[in-house]
Short mmCIF file of C-alpha atoms and ligand atoms in Angstrom, two decimals:
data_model
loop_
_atom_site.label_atom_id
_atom_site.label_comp_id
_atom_site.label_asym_id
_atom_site.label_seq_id
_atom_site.Cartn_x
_atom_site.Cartn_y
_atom_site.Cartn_z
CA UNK M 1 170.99 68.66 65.77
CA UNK M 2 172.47 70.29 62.59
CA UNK M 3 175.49 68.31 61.93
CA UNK M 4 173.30 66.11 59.50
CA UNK M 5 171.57 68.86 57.75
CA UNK M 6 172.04 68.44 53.95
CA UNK M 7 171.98 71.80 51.80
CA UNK M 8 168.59 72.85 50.25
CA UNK M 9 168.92 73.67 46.55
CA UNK M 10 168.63 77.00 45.57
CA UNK M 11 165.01 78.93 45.05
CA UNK M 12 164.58 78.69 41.20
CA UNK M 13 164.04 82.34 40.93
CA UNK M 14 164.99 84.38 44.15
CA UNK M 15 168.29 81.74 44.33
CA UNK M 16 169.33 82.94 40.80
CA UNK M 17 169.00 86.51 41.81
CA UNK M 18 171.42 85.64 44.85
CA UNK M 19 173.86 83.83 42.07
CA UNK M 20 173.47 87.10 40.17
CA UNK M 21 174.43 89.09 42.75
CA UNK M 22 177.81 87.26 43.19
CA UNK M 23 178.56 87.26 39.58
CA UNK M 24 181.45 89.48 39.06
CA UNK M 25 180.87 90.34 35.67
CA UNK M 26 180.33 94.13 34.92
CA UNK M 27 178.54 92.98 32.11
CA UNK M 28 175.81 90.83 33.78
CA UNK M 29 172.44 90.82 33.15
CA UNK M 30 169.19 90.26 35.42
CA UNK M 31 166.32 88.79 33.72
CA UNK M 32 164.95 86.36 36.16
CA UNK M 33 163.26 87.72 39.40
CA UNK M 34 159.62 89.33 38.13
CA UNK M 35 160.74 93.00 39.49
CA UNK M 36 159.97 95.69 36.83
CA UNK M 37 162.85 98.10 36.02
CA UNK M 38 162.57 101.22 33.92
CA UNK M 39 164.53 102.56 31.56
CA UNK M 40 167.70 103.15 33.18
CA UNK M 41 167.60 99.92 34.80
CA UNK M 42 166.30 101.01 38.27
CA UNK M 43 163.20 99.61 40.33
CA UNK M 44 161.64 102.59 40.66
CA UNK M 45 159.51 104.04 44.01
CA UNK M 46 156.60 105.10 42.22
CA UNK M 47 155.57 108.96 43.15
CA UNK M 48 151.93 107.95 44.44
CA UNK M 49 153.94 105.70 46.76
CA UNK M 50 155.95 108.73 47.93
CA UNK M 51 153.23 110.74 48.42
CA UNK M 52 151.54 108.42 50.22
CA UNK M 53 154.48 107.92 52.49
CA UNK M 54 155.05 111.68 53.10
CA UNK M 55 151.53 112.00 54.30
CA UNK M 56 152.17 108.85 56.43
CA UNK M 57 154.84 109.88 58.29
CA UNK M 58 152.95 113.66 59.18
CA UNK M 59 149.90 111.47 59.86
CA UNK M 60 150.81 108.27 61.82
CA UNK M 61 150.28 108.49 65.47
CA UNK M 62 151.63 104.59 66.61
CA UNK M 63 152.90 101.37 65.82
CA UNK M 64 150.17 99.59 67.30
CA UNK M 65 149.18 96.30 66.41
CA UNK M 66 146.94 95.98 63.69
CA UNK M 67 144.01 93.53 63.68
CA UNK M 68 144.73 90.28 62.50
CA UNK M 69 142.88 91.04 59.01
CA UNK M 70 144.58 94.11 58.88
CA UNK M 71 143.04 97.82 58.54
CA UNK M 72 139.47 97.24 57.46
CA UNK M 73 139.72 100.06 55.24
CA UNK M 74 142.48 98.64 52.85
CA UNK M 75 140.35 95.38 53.34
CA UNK M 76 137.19 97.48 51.90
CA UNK M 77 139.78 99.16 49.06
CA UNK M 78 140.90 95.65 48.35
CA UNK M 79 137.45 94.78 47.22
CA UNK M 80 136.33 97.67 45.16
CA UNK M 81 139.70 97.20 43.60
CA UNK M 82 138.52 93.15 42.44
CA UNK M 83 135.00 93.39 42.10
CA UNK M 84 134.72 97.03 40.97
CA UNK M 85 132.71 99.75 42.89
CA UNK M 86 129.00 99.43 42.98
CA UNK M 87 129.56 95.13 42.92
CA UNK M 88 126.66 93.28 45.00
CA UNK M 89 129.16 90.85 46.74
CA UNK M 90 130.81 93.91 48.29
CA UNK M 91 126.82 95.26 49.01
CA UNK M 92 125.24 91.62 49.95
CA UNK M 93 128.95 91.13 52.58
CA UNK M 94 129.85 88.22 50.82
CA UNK M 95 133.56 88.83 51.01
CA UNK M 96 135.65 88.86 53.67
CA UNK M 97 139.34 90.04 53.26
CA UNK M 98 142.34 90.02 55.00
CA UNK M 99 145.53 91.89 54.78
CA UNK M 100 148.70 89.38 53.97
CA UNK M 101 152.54 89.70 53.88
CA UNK M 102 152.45 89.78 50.21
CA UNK M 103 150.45 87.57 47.56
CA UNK M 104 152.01 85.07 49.07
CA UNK M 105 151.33 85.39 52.35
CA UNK M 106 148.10 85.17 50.76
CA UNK M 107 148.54 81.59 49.21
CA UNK M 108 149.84 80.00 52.53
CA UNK M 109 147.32 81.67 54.82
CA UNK M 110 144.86 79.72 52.05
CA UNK M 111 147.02 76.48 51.90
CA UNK M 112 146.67 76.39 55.67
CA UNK M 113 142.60 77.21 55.69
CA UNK M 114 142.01 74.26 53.39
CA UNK M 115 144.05 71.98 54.86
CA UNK M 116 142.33 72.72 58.40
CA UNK M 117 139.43 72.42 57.70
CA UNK M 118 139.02 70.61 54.31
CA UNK M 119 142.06 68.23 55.11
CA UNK M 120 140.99 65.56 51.84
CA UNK M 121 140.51 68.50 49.48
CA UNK M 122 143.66 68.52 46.94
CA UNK M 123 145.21 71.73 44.79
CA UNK M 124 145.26 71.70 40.99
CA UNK M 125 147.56 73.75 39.70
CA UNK M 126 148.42 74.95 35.80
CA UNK M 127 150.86 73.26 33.95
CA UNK M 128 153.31 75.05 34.00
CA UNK M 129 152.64 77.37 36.64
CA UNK M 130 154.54 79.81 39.30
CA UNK M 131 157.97 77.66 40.56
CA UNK M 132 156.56 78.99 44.15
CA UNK M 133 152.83 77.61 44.13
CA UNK M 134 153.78 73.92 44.94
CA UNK M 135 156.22 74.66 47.70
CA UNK M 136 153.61 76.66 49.46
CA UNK M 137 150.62 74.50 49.02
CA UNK M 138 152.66 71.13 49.74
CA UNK M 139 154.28 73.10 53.13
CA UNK M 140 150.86 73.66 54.43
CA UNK M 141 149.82 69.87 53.78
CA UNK M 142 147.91 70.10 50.45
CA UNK M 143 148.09 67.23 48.13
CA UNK M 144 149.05 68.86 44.43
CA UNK M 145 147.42 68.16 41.12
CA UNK M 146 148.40 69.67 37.83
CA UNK M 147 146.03 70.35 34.59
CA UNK M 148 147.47 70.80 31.15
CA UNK M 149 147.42 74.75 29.97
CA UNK M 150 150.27 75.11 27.58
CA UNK M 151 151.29 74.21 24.28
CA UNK M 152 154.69 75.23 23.79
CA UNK M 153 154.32 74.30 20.33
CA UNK M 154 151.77 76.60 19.18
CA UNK M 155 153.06 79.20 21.92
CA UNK M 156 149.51 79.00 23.40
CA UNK M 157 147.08 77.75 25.96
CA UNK M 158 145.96 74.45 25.37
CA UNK M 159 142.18 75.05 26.22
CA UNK M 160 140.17 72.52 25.21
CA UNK M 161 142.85 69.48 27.46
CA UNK M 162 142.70 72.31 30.18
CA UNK M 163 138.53 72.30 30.36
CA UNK M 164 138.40 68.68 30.22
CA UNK M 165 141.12 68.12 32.93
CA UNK M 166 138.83 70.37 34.88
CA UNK M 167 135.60 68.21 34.15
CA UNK M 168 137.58 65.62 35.75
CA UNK M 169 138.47 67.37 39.06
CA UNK M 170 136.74 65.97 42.03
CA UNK M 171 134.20 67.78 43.89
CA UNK M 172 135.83 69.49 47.10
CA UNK M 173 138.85 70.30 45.19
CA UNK M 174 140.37 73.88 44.65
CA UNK M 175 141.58 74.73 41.38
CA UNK M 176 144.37 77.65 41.49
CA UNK M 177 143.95 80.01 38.50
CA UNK M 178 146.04 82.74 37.46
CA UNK M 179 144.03 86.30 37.56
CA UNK M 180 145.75 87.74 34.62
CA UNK M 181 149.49 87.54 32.75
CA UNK M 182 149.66 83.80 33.97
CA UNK M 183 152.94 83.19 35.45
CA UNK M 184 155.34 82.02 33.53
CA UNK M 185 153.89 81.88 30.18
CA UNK M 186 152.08 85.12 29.73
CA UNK M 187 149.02 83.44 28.33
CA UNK M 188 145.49 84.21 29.67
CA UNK M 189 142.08 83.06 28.70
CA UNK M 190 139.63 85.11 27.02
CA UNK M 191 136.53 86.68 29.00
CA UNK M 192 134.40 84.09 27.34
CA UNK M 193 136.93 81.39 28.61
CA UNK M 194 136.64 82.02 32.25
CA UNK M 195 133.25 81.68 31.60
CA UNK M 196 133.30 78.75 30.17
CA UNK M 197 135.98 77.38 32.79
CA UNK M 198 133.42 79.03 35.76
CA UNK M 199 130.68 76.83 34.26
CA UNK M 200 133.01 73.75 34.79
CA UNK M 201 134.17 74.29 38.30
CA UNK M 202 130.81 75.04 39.22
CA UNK M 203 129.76 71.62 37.61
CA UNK M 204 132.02 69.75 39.58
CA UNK M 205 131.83 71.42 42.71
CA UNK M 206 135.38 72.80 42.58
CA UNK M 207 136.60 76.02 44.26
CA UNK M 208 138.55 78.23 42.21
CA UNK M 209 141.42 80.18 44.01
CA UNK M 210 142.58 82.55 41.59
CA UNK M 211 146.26 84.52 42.22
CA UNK M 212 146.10 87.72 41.12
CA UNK M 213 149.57 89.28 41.14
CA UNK M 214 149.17 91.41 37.82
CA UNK M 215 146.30 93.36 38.40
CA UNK M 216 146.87 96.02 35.70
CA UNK M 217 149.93 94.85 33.37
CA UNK M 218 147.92 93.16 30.57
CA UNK M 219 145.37 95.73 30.08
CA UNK M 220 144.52 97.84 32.84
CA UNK M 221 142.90 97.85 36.53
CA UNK M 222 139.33 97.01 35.48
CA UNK M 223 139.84 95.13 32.24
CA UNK M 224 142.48 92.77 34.09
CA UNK M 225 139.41 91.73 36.55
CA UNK M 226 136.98 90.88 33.61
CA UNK M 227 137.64 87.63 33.83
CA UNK M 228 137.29 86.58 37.42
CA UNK M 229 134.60 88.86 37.20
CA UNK M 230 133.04 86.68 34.36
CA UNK M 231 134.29 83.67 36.77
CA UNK M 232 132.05 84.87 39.22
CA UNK M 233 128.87 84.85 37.49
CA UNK M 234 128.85 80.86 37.46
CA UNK M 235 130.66 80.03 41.06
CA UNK M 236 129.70 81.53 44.03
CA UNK M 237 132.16 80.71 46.32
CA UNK M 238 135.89 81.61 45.78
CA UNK M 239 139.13 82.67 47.28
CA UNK M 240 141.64 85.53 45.65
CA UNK M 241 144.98 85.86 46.71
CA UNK M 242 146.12 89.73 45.60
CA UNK M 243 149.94 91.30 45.38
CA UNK M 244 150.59 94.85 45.33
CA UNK M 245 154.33 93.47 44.81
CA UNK M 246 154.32 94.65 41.27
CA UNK M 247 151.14 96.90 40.36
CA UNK M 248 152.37 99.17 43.53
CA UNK M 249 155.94 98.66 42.96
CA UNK M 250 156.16 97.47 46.95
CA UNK M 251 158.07 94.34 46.53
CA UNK M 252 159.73 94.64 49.63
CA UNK M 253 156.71 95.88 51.95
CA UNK M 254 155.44 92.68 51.14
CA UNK M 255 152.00 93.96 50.40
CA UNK M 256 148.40 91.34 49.57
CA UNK M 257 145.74 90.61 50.72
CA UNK M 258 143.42 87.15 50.53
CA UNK M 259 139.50 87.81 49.76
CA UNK M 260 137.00 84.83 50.55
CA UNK M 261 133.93 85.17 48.92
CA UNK M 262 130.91 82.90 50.40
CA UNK M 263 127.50 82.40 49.38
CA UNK M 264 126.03 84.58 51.66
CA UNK M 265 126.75 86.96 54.60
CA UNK M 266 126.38 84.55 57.40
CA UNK M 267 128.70 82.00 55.71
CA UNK M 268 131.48 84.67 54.83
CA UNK M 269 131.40 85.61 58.55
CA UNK M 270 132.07 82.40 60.15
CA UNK M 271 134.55 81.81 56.84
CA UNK M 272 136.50 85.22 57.88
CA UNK M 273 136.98 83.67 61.36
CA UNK M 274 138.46 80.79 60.41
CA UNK M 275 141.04 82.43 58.19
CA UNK M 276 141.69 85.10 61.30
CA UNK M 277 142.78 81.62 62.94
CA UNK M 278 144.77 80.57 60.22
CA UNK M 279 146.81 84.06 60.24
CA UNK M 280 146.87 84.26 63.99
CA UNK M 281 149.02 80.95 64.05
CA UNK M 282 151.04 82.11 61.17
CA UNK M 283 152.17 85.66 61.53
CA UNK M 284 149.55 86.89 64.26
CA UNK M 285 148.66 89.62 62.19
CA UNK M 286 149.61 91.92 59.19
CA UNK M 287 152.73 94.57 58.49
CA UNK M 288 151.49 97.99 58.15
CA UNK M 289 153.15 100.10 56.38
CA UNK M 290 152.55 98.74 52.92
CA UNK M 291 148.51 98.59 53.21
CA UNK M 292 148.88 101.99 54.66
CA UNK M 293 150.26 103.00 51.17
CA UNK M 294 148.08 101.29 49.22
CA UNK M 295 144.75 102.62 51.49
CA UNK M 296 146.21 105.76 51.00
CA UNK M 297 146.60 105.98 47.16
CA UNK M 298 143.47 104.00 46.60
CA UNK M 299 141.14 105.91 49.22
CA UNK M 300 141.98 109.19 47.15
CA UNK M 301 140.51 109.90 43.64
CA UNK M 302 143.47 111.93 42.75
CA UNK M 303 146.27 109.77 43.93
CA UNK M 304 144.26 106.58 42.50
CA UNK M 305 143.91 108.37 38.98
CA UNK M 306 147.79 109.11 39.13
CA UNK M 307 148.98 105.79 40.23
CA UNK M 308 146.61 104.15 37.28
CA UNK M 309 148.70 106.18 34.81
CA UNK M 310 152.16 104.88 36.71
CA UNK M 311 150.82 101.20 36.61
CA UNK M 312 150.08 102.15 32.32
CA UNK M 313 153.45 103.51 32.30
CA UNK M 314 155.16 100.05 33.70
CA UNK M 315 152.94 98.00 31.00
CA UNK M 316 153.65 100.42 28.09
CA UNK M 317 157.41 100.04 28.77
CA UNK M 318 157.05 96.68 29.18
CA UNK M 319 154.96 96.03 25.82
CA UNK M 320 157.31 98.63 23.83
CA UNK M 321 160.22 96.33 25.30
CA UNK M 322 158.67 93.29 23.61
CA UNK M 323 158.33 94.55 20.47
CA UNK M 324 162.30 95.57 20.49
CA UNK M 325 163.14 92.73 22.03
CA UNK M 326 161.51 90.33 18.99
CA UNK M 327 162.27 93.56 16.36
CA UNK M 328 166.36 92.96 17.78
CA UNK M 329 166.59 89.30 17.69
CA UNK M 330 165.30 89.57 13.77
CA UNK M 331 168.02 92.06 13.18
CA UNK M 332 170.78 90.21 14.46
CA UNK M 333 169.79 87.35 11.86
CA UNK M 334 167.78 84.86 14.11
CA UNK M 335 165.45 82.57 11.93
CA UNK M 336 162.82 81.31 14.35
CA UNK M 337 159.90 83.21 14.89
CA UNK M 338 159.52 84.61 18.31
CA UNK M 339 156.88 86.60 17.16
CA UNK M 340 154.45 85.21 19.41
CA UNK M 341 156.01 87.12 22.27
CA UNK M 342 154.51 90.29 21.25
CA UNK M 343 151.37 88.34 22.69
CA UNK M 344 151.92 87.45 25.83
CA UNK M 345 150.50 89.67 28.24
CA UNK M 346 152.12 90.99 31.70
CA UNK M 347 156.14 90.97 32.76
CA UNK M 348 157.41 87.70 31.51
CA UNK M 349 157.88 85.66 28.39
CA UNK M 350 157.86 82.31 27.97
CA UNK M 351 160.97 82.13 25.83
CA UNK M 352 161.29 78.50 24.72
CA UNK M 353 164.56 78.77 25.20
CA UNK M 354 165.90 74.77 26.81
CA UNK M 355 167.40 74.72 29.76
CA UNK M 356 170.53 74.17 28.65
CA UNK M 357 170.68 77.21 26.22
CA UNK M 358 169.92 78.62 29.38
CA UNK M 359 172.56 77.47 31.39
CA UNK M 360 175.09 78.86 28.61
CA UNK M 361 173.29 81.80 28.64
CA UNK M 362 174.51 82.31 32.27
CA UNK M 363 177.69 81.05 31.94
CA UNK M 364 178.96 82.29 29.12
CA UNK M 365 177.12 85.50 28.89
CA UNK M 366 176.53 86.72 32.22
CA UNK M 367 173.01 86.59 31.23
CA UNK M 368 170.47 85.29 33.89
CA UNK M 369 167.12 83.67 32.98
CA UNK M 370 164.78 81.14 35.12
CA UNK M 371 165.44 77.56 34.21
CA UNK M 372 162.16 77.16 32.28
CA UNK M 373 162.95 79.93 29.72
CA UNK M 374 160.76 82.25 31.46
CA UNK M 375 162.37 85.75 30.53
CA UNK M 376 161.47 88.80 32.72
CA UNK M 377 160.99 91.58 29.80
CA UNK M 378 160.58 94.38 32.30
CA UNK M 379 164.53 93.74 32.47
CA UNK M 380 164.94 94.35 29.23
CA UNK M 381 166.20 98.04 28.68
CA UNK M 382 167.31 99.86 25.37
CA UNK M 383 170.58 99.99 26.80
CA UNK M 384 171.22 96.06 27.65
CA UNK M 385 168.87 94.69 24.13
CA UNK M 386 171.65 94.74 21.58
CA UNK M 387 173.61 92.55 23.97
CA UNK M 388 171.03 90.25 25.08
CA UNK M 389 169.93 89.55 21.57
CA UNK M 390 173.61 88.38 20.51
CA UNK M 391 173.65 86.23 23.09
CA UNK M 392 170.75 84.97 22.70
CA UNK M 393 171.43 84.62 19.03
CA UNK M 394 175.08 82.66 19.56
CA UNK M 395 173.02 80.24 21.70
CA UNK M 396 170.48 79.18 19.62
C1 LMR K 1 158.45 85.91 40.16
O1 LMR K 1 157.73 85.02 39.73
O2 LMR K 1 159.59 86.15 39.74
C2 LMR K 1 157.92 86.82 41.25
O3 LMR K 1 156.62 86.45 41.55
C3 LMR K 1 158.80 86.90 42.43
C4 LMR K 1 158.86 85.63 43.23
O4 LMR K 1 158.69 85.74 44.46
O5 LMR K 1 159.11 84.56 42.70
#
């Protein structure tokens, strides 16, 4: 059975990390895989996490299964967390949410809803957009469509081709929007954008799945929610896929959670069964340990109010990095303006870098960066800049 089996090519971001890992050089640098790292170059555990653990392990009294939406609490904390306390979806039980093995686990429990039950419906995805989003939506049988969002040009979204690729999307489709600090360019649309891209989608009788892996690294928990907030005043049905990956620091709990929202109670009910299906023949049900964290921190004032000033922490470092980072590459004599990275909002930039300035990057400087110049700045330390920035330099 497996003497014909040809090699897969390696994941484009996770496969560089594993290259990385081999590299010998002392000198090596990792700017591919979007894991934050602080000053001294560690991925830290934040101290709401710990806390939240230490009160776990006094608390916990089994290792029972969980239900197959995982603990309706953290489902309920999910919520208020997208919609805001006090929103009438959460009041009217429009939403129904389940507990997921990460943001992704998110994305494929939604791949393999649509393509049960809506098997003609196709996926439109940004262009460019997450490396990962195709693989998942073609393994669970979704056809995939891309609109235009980028002008590399200009270092900007393209918005006007993106809304009219959108008046052209079929009714029935699902449209896959980024939440906030759109991976890989860093580029969101304004409040009155999602609006305007809400009106569309409603128009054409498109659902909107929006991933929402950032929640709190452009501007903070609320304001990074304004715009599928503002989404939701024009479409009233939508799915969210959420990671506490990054905002949570719990990369390897593998931590999300998908949120269907329906048009009214009744609906969201029978919608909530059908995705308790779809995770039942996928991973039966959820992990616990990383929703027990994040129910923990988020069902306590205190511990919620701390962990907002961690998550401000990881985006000041991050912006203060990007500032050096374009402030360094001036210094060491580099002509074109990268000034427009200073703009782009969450833990990656969208270098413009080609892929073969890439490739020399990695070969002759140790350095590593994802294919399609997408540069992880919460690598970037004060420590590893100066070097970076020469390289970078020499290969331009
Ligand atoms: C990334 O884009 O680097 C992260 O979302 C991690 C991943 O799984 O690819």
């Amino acid at each position: 059975m497996f003497e014909h089996v040809q090699t897969a090519p390696p994941d484009p971001i996770l496969g560089l990390t594993e290259t990385f890992n081999a590299d010998t050089r002392s000198e090596k640098i990792n700017l591919s895989v979007g894991v934050y790292k602080d000053a001294a170059g560690k991925t830290p555990i934040l101290a709401t996490v710990k806390e939240a653990e230490r009160r776990l392990l006094e608390n916990e009294t089994s290792k029972g299964y969980k239900p197959i939406s995982g603990d309706p609490v953290y489902d309920a904390l999910v919520q208020k967390l997208l919609f805001g306390a006090g929103s009438d979806v959460i009041a009217s039980k429009r939403a129904f949410t389940a507990h997921t093995p990460g943001g992704t686990g998110g994305l494929r429990v939604a791949g393999d809803y649509l393509h049960h039950l809506h098997s003609d419906s196709g996926i439109w995805v940004s262009d460019p957009t997450w490396a990962n989003h195709r693989g998942i939506f073609g393994a669970a049988g979704l056809g995939i469509m891309s609109y235009p969002y980028y002008n590399p040009a200009e270092h900007a979204i393209d918005f006007d081709a993106m809304l009219n690729a959108l008046k052209e999307v079929p009714a029935g489709d699902i449209v896959l929007l980024h939440g906030c600090c759109h991976n890989p360019t860093g580029q969101d649309p304004t409040v009155e954008q999602w609006g305007q891209i809400g009106q569309v989608l409603a128009e054409q009788g498109a659902l909107p799945l929006v991933d929402f892996a950032y929640q709190g690294f452009a501007e903070d928990i609320d304001g990074d929610a304004a715009g599928l907030r503002e989404l939701m005043k024009h479409v009233d049905e939508l799915i969210i896929c959420s990671s506490f990956s990054k905002n949570f620091g719990l990369y390897c709990e593998r931590t999300g959670a998908i949120t269907f929202v329906a048009r009214d109670a009744a609906q969201c009910t029978a919608v909530g069964s059908q995705v308790k299906v779809a995770i039942r023949r996928n991973y039966s049900n959820p992990p616990s340990h990383g929703g027990a964290i994040v129910a923990t921190i988020l069902g306590d004032d205190q511990l919620r109010k701390q962990w907002e000033g961690e998550v401000a922490v990881m985006r000041d470092r991050i912006n203060g990095m990007r500032q050096l980072f374009v402030d360094t590459l001036k210094a060491k004599g580099v002509d074109q303006d990268f000034s427009f990275i200073t703009e782009q909002r969450g833990m990656f930039s969208f270098s413009g870098l080609s892929k073969e300035q890439v490739d020399e990057l990695r070969d002759k400087h140790a350095i590593y960066i994802v294919g399609s110049g997408r540069i992880n700045v919460a690598g970037m330390t004060e420590s590893n800049m100066d070097r970076l920035c020469t390289a970078i330099a020499a290969v331009l």
